[in-house]
Coordinates of C-alpha atoms in Angstrom, one line a residue:
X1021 CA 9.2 13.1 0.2
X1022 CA 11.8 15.0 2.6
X1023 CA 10.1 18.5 1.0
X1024 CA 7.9 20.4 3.7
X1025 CA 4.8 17.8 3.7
X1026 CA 2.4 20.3 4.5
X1027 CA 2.8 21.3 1.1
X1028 CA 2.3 18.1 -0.7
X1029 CA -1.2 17.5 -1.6
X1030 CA -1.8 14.1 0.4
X1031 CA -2.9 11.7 -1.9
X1032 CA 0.2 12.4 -3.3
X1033 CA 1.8 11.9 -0.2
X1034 CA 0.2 8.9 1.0
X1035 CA 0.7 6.8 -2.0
X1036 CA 4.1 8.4 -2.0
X1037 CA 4.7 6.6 1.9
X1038 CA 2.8 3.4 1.4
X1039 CA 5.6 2.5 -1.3
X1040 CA 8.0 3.6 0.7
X1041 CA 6.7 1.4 3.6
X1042 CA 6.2 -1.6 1.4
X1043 CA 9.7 -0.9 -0.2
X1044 CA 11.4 -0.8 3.5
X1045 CA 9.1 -3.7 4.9
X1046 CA 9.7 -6.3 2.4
X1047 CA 13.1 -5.5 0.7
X1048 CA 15.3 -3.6 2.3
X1049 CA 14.4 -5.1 5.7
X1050 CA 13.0 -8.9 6.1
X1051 CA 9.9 -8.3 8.1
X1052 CA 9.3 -11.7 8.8
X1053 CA 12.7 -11.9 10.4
X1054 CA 12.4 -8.6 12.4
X1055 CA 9.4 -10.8 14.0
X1056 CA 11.0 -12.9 16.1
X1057 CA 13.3 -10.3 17.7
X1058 CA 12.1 -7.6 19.7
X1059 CA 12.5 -3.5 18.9
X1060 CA 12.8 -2.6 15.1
X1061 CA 16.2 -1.9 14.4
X1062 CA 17.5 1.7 14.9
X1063 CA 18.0 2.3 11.4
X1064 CA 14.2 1.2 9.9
X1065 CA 12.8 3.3 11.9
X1066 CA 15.1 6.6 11.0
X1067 CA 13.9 5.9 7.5
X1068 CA 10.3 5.7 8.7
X1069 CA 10.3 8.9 10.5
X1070 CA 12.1 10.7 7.8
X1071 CA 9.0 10.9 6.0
X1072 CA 7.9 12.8 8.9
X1073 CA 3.9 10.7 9.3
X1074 CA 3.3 12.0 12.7
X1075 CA 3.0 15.4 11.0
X1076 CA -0.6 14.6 10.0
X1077 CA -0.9 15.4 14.3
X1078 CA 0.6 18.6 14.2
X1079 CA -1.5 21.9 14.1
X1080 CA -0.6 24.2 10.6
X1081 CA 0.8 26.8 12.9
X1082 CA 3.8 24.8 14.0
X1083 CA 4.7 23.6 10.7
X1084 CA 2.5 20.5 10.6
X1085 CA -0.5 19.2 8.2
X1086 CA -3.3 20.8 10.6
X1087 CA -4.7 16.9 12.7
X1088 CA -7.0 16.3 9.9
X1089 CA -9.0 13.0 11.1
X1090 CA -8.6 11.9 7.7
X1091 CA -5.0 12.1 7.4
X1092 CA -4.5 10.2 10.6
X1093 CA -6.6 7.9 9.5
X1094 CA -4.7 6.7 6.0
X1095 CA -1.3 6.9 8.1
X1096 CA -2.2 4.7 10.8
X1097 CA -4.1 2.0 8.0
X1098 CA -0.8 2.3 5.6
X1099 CA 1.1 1.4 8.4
X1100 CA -1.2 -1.4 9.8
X1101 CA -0.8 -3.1 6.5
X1102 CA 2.7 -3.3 6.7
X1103 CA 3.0 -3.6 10.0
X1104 CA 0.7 -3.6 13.0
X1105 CA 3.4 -2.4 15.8
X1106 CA 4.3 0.2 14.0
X1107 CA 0.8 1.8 13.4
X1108 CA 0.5 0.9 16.8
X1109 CA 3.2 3.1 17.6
X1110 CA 1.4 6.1 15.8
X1111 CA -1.9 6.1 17.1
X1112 CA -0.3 6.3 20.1
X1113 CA 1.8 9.1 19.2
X1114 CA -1.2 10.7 17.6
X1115 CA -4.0 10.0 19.6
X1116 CA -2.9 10.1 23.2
X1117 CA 0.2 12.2 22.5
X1118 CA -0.1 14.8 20.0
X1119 CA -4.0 15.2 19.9
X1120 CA -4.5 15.9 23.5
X1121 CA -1.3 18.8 23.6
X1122 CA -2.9 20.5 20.6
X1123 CA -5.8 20.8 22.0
X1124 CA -5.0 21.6 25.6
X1125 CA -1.6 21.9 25.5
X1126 CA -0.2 25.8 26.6
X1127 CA 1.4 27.6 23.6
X1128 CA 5.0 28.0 24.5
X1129 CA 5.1 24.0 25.3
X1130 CA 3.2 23.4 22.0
X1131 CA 5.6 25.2 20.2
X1132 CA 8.9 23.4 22.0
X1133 CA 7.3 19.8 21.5
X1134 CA 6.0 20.2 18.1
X1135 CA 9.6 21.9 16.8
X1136 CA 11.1 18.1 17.9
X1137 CA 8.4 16.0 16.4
X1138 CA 9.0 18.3 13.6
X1139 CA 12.6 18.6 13.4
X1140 CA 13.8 15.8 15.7
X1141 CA 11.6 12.9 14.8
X1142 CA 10.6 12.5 18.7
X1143 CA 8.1 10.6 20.1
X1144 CA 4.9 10.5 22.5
X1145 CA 2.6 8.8 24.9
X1146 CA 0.9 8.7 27.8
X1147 CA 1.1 7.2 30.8
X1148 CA -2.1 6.3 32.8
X1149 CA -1.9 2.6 33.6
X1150 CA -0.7 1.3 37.5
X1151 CA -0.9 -2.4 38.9
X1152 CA -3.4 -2.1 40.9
X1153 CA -5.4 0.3 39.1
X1154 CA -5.9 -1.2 35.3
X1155 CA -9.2 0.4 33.6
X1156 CA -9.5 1.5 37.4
X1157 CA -7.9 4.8 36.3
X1158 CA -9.9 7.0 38.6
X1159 CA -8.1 5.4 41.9
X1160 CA -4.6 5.7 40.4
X1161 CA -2.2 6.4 43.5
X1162 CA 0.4 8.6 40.9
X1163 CA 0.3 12.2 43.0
X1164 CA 1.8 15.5 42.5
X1165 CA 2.1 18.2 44.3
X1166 CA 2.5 22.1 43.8
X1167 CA 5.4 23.8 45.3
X1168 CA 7.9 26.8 44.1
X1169 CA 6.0 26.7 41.0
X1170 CA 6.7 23.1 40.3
X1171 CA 4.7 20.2 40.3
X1172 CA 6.3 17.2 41.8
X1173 CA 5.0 13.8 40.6
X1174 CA 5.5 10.8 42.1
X1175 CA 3.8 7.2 41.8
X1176 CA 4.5 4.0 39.4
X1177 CA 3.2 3.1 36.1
X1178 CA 3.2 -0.1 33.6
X1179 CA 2.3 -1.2 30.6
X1180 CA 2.8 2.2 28.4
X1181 CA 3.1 1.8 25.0
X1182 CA 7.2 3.1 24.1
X1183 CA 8.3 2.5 27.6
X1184 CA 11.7 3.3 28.3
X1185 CA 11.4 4.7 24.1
X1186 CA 9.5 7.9 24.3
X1187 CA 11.3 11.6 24.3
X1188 CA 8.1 12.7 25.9
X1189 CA 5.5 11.4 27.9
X1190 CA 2.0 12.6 29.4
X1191 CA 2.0 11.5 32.5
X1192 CA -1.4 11.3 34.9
X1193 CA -2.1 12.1 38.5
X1194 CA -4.0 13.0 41.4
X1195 CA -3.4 15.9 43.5
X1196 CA -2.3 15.4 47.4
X1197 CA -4.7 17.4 49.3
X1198 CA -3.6 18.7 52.5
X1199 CA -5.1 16.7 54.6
X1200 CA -2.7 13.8 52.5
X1201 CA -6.2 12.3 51.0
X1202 CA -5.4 12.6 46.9
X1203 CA -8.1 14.6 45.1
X1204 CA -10.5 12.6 42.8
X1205 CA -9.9 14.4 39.8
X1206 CA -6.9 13.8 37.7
X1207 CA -4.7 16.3 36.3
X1208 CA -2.2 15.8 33.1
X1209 CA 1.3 17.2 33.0
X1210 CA 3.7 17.0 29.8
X1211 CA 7.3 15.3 31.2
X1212 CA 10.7 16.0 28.7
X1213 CA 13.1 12.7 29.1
X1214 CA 16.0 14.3 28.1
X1215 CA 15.7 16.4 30.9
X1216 CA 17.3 15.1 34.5
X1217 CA 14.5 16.3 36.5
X1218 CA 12.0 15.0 34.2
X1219 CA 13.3 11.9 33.1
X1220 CA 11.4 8.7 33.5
X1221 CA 13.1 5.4 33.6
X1222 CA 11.6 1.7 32.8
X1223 CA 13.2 -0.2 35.8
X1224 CA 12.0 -3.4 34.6
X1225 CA 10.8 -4.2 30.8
X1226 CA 8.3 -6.7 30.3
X1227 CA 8.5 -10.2 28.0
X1228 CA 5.2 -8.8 26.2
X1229 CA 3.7 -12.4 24.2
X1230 CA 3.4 -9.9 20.9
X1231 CA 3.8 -6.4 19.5
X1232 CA 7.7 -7.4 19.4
X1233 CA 8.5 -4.0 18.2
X1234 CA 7.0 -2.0 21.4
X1235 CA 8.8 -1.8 24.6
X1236 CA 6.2 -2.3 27.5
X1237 CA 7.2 -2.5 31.6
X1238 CA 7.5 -1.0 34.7
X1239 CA 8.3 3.3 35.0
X1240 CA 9.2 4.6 38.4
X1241 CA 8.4 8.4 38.4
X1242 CA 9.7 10.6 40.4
X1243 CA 9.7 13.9 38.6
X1244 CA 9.4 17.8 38.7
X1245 CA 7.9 20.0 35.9
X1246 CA 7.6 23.3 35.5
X1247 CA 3.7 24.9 35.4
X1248 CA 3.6 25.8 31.8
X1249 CA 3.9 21.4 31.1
X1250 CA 0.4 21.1 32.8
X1251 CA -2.7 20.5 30.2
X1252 CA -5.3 23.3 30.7
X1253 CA -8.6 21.4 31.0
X1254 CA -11.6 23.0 29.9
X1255 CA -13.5 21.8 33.5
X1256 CA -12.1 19.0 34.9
X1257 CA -9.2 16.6 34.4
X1258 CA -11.9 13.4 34.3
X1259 CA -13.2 14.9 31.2
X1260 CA -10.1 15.7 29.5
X1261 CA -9.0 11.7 30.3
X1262 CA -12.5 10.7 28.6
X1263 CA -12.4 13.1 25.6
X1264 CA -8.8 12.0 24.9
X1265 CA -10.0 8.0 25.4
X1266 CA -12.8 8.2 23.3
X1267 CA -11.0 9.9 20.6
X1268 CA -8.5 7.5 20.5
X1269 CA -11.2 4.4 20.8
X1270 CA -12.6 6.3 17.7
X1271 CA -9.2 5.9 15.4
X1272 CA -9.2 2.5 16.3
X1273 CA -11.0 1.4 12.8
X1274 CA -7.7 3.3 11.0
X1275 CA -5.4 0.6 12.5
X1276 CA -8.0 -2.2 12.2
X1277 CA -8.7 -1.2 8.5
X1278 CA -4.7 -1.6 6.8
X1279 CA -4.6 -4.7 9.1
X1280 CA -7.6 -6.5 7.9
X1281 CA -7.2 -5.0 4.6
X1282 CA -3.6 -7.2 4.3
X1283 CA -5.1 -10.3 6.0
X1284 CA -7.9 -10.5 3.3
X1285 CA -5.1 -9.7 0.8
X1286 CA -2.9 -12.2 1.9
X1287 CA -5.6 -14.8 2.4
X1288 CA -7.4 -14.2 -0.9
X1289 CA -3.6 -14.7 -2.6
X1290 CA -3.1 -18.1 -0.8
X1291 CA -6.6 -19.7 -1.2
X1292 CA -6.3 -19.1 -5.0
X1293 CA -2.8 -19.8 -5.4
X1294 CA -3.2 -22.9 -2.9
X1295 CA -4.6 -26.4 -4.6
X1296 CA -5.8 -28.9 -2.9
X1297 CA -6.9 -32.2 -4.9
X1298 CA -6.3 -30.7 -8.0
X1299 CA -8.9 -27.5 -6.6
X1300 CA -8.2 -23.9 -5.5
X1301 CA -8.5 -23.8 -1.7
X1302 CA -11.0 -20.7 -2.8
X1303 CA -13.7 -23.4 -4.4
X1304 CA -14.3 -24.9 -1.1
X1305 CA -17.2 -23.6 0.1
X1306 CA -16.5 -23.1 3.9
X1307 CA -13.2 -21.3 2.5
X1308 CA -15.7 -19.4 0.7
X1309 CA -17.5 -18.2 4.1
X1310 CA -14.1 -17.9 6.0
X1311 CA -12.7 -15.1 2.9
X1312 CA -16.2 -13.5 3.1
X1313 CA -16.3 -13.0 7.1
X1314 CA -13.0 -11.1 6.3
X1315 CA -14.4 -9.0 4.0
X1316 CA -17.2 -8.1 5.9
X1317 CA -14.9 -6.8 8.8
X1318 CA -13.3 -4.5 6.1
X1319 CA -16.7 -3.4 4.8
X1320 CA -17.7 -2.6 8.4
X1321 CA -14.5 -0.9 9.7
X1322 CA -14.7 1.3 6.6
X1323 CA -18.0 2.5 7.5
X1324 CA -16.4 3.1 10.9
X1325 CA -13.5 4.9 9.3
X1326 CA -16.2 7.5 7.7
X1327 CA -17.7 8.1 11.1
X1328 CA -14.7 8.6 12.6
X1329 CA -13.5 11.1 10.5
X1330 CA -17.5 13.2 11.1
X1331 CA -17.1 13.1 14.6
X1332 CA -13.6 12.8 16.3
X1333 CA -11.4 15.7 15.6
X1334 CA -9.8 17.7 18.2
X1335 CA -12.7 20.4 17.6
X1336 CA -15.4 18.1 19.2
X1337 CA -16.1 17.3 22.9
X1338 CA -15.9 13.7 22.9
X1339 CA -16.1 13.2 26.9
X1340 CA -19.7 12.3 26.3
X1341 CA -19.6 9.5 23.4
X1342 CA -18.7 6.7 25.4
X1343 CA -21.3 4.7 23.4
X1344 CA -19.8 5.3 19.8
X1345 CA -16.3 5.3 21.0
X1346 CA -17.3 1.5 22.9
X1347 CA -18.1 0.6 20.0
X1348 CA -16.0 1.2 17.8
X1349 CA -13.1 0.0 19.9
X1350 CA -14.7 -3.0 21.1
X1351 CA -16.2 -4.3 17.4
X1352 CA -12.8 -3.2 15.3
X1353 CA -10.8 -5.4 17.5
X1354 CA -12.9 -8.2 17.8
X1355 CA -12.8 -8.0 13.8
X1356 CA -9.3 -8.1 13.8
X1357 CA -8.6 -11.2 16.2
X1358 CA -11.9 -13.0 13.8
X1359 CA -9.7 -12.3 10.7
X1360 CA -6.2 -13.2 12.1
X1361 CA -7.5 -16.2 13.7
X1362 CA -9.3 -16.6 9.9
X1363 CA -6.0 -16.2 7.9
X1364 CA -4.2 -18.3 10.3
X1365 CA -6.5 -21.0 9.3
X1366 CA -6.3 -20.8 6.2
X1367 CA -2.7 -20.8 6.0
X1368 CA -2.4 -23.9 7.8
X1369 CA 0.7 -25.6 9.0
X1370 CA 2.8 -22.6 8.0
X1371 CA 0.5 -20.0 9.1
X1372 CA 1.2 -21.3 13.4
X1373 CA 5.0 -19.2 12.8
X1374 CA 6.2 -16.2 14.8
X1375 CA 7.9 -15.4 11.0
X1376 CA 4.5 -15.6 9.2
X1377 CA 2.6 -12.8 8.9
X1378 CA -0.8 -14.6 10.0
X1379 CA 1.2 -15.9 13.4
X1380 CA 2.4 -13.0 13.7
X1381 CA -0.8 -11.0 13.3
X1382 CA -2.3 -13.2 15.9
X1383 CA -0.2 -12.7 18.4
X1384 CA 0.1 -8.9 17.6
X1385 CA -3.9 -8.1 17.9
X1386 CA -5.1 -10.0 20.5
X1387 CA -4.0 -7.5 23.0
X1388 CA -6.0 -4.6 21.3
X1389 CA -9.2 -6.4 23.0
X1390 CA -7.4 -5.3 26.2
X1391 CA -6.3 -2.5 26.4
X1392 CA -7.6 1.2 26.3
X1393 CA -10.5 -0.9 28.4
X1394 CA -11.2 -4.8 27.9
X1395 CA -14.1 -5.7 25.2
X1396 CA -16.0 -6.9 27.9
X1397 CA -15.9 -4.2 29.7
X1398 CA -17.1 -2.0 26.8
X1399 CA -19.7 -4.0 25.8
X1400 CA -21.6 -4.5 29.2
X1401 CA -20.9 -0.5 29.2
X1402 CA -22.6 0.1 25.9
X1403 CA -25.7 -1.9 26.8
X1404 CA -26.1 0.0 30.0
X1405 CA -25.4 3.6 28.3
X1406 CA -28.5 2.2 26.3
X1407 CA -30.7 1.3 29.3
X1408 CA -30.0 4.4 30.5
X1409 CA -31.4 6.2 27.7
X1410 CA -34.2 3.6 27.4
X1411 CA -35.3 4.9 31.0
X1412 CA -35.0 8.6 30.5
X1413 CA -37.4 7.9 27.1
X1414 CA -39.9 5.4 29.2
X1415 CA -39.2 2.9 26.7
X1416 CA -38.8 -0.4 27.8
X1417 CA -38.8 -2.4 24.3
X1418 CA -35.2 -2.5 23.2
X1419 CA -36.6 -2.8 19.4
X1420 CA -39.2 0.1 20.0
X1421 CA -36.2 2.2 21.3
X1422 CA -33.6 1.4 19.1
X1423 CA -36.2 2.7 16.2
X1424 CA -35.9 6.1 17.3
X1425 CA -32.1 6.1 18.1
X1426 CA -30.1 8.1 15.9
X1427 CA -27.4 5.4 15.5
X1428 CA -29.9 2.3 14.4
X1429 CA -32.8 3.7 13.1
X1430 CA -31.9 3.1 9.6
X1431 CA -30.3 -0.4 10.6
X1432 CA -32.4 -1.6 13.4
X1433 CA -35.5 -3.0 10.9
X1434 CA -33.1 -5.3 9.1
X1435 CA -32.9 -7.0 12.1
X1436 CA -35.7 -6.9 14.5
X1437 CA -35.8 -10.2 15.4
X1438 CA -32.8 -10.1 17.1
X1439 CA -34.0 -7.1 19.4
X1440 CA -37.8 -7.1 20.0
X1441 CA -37.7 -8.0 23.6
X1442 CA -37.8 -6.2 27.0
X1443 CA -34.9 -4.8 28.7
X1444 CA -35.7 -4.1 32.4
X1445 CA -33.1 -3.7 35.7
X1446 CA -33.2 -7.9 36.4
X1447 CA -31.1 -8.9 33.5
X1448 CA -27.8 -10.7 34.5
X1449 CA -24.6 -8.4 33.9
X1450 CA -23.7 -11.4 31.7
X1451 CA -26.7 -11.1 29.4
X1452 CA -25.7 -7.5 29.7
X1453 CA -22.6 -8.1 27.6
X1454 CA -24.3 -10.1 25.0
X1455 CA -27.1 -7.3 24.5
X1456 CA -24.1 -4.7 24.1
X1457 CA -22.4 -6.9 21.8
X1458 CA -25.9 -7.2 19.7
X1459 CA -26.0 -3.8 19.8
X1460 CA -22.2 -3.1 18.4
X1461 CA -22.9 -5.1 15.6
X1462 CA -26.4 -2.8 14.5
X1463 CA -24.7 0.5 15.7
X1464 CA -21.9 -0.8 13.2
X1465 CA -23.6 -2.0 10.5
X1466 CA -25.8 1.3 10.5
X1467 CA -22.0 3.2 9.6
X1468 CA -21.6 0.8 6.3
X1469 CA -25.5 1.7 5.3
X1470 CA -23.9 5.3 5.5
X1471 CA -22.0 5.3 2.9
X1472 CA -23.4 6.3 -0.4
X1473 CA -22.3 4.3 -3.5
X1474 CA -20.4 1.3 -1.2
X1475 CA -20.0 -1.5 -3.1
X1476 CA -23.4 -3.2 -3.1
X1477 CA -21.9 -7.0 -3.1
X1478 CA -19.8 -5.8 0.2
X1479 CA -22.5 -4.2 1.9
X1480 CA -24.9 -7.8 1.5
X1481 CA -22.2 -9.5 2.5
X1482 CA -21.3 -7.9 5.6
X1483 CA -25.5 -8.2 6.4
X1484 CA -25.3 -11.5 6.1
X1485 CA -22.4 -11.7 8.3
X1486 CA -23.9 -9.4 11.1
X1487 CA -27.0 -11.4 11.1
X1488 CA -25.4 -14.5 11.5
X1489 CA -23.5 -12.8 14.7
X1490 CA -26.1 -11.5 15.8
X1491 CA -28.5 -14.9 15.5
X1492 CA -25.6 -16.6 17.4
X1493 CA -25.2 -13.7 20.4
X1494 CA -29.7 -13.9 20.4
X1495 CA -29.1 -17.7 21.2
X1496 CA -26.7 -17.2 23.9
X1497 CA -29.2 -14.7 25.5
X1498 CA -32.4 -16.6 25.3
X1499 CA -30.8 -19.7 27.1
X1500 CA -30.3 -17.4 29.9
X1501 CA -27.4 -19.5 31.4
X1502 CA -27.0 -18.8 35.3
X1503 CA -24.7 -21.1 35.9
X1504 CA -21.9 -20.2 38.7
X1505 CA -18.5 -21.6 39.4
X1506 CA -17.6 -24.0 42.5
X1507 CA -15.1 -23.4 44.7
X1508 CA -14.4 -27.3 45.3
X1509 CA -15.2 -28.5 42.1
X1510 CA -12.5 -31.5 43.2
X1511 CA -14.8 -33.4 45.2
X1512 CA -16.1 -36.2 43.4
X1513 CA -14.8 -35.0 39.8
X1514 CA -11.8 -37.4 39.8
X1515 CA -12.4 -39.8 36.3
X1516 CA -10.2 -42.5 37.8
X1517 CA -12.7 -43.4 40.3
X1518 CA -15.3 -44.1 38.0
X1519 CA -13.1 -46.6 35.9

């Protein structure tokens, strides 16, 4: 596999790696061991990035496989079944590394970075995250400014994927005007580590609860780079940062697909294998439900896997599909945490260890409903990105509209029920999150209808599954709950008094 890769056909290739994953994960190395220590060790992943898998990021020109959706796709799920740090550790590499400098990126940086990806098995990501500014990003303090034909960058940053890890790093920041007031638009510069003037340092590293593998904490920058390292934005820096989110919100479903893929695997093995009173645990018919839930969220992030690959390659403007990327973030990640908190289950006793994969897998997913923007954030923004359109068509039926939308019309009538009800400006911002949650699930479900020749038995399955989230999420909303928390909820609440 150490020939020139983009000269292996890749179906070749990929079967090729996933071997060579499973071979390195479960023989050479004790994966179960590796999680309860953090970092892999030095030599796994020199035998990981000899097979060169961030190559499926790298344009044709500078000796890569040409950042085929596809391609990225199958890496990050054959890593994800293996291990979920280490796709982790790709899609960050691809998506908010090697993506964005491909596509805006100036040639003769191109060229240099790629060459050590290439050649040097180097490493990417971005750095966007400050304390006090989480999903905040437009009011990041980080600011640069232009002198001698340098930018100097200054500010602080946490909670970056490969902290203290990455060879290079895109780091974000506003511009200090001259009146000292920082410009609201953000700009994007491309920082070398190995460089003195460039180099970032983690000053404090964080005891992150999962994800063992990734080093996470605090990055003091205080750097200079040189003007050919700043991304050329097609009109402004805000719409580079959303094209480059979205797109990576939209390769979520590669990650979530290899994960959910094992956990079924895993779980299906155990609930066959497993007796209980002299039955399979698999007879049991709430086991039953449990195994099919699991399946459903692989039916329905392989329909998201197909969209992905139609809409989210570096060719596309993605600034505008915060809807689609919402939703697929959101929904994917949600699936996971549902099936690893599934598996767990079903594992029982031995299942609740750091050293099992369903522990393990627990602990390592849950913050994927954080980051890149917290579910509930998404949610609440997809159901307003869907008022919004409601208004501009003068539609105020959410069933009605949803009819017409390109994204539910074929899936929306399988579920009206659910939907035929009137959206106006006085529902509650938490309603808001349960109608954008509704509205994940049909958006979603509409991908798996996509797909011609599906299995047939997944496809009812995953309806029945939908429906049944979506019946529970209607409930939640027709109760219209207003309750509000008390500040001095200790007066009179003390249960000794009452005895």
């Amino acid at each position: 596999m150490q020939a020139v890769i983009e000269h292996i056909d890749f179906s070749t290739y990929i079967a090729e790696f996933k071997k060579r994953l499973k071979y390195l994960f479960r023989e050479k190395y004790n994966y179960n061991d590796m999680g309860l220590t953090r970092d892999f060790p030095p030599e796994l992943m020199e035998e990981i990035m000899e097979e060169k898998p961030l190559a499926v990021a790298i344009p044709t020109e500078h000796g890569g496989r040409g950042v085929q959706v596809k391609e990225c796709l199958q890496i990050l799920a054959a890593a994800s079944y293996e291990s979920l740090p280490l796709s982790l550790m790709f899609g960050i590499n691809i998506a908010l590394f090697l993506e964005p400098l491909a596509k805006y990126g100036q040639p003769a940086v191109q060229q240099r970075v790629f060459q050590q990806f290439m050649e040097n098995k180097a490493m990417g990501g971005l750095m966007i995250t400050e304390k006090a500014h989480g999903s905040d990003a437009l009011n990041m303090k980080t600011a640069f400014q232009h002198k001698e034909g340098l930018f100097h960058i200054k500010g602080q940053k946490h909670w970056q994927g490969l902290s203290g890890a990455a060879d290079f790093w895109l780091v974000t920041a506003r511009e200090t005007k001259s009146n000292g007031e920082l410009s609201r638009d953000i700009d994007f510069f491309v920082s070398e580590n190995n460089r003195a003037d460039q180099h970032i340092p983690m000053t404090h590293r964080y005891n992150n609860l999962g994800l063992y593998a990734i080093p996470y904490g605090i990055n003091e920058i205080d750097i200079a780079v040189p003007s050919e390292q700043k991304l050329v934005t097609e009109s402004t820096g805000i719409k580079l940062m959303l094209d480059t989110l979205h797109r990576s919100r939209l390769q979520f479903p590669g990650m979530g697909l290899g994960f959910i893929q094992r956990l079924l695997d895993e779980s299906l093995a155990h609930c066959q294998e497993r007796q209980v009173g002299g039955v399979s645990l698999l007879s049991i018919d709430s086991v039953k439900n449990q195994i099919a839930k699991i399946q459903a969220a692989y039916t329905l992030c392989s329909g998201m896997c197909i969209f992905s690959v139609a809409t989210s390659g570096i060719e596309h403007d993605l600034a505008s599909m915060s809807i689609e990327a919402n939703v697929l973030k959101a929904v994917v990640t949600d699936l996971m945490q549902e099936s690893a908190q599934i598996s767990l289950q079903l594992a029982g006793a031995n299942g609740y260890r750091l050293d099992h994969i369903a522990g393990r897998s627990l602990v390592d997913c849950r913050p994927f409903q954080i980051f890149e923007g917290s579910n509930e954030m998404l949610y609440t923004q997809i159901a307003e990105g869907i008022v919004k359109l409601m208004r501009k068509a003068k539609e105020t039926n959410l069933y009605r509209f949803l009819q017409g939308y390109e994204r539910t019309n074929e899936s929306v009538d399988l579920f009206r029920t659910y939907f035929d009800f009137t959206v106006d400006s006085t529902v509650k911002q938490r309603n808001m999150l349960l109608i954008g949650k509704m509205l994940s699930r049909v958006i979603s479900f509409q991908f798996v209808l996509e797909m011609d020749d599906f299995n047939p038995q997944l496809v009812e399955i995953t309806r029945q599954q939908v429906e049944a989230d979506l019946a529970a999420f209607y409930g939640q909303f027709k109760t219209q709950n207003d309750v509000d928390p008390i500040l001095d909820y200790q007066v009179n609440s003390d249960w000794t008094r009452f005895l």
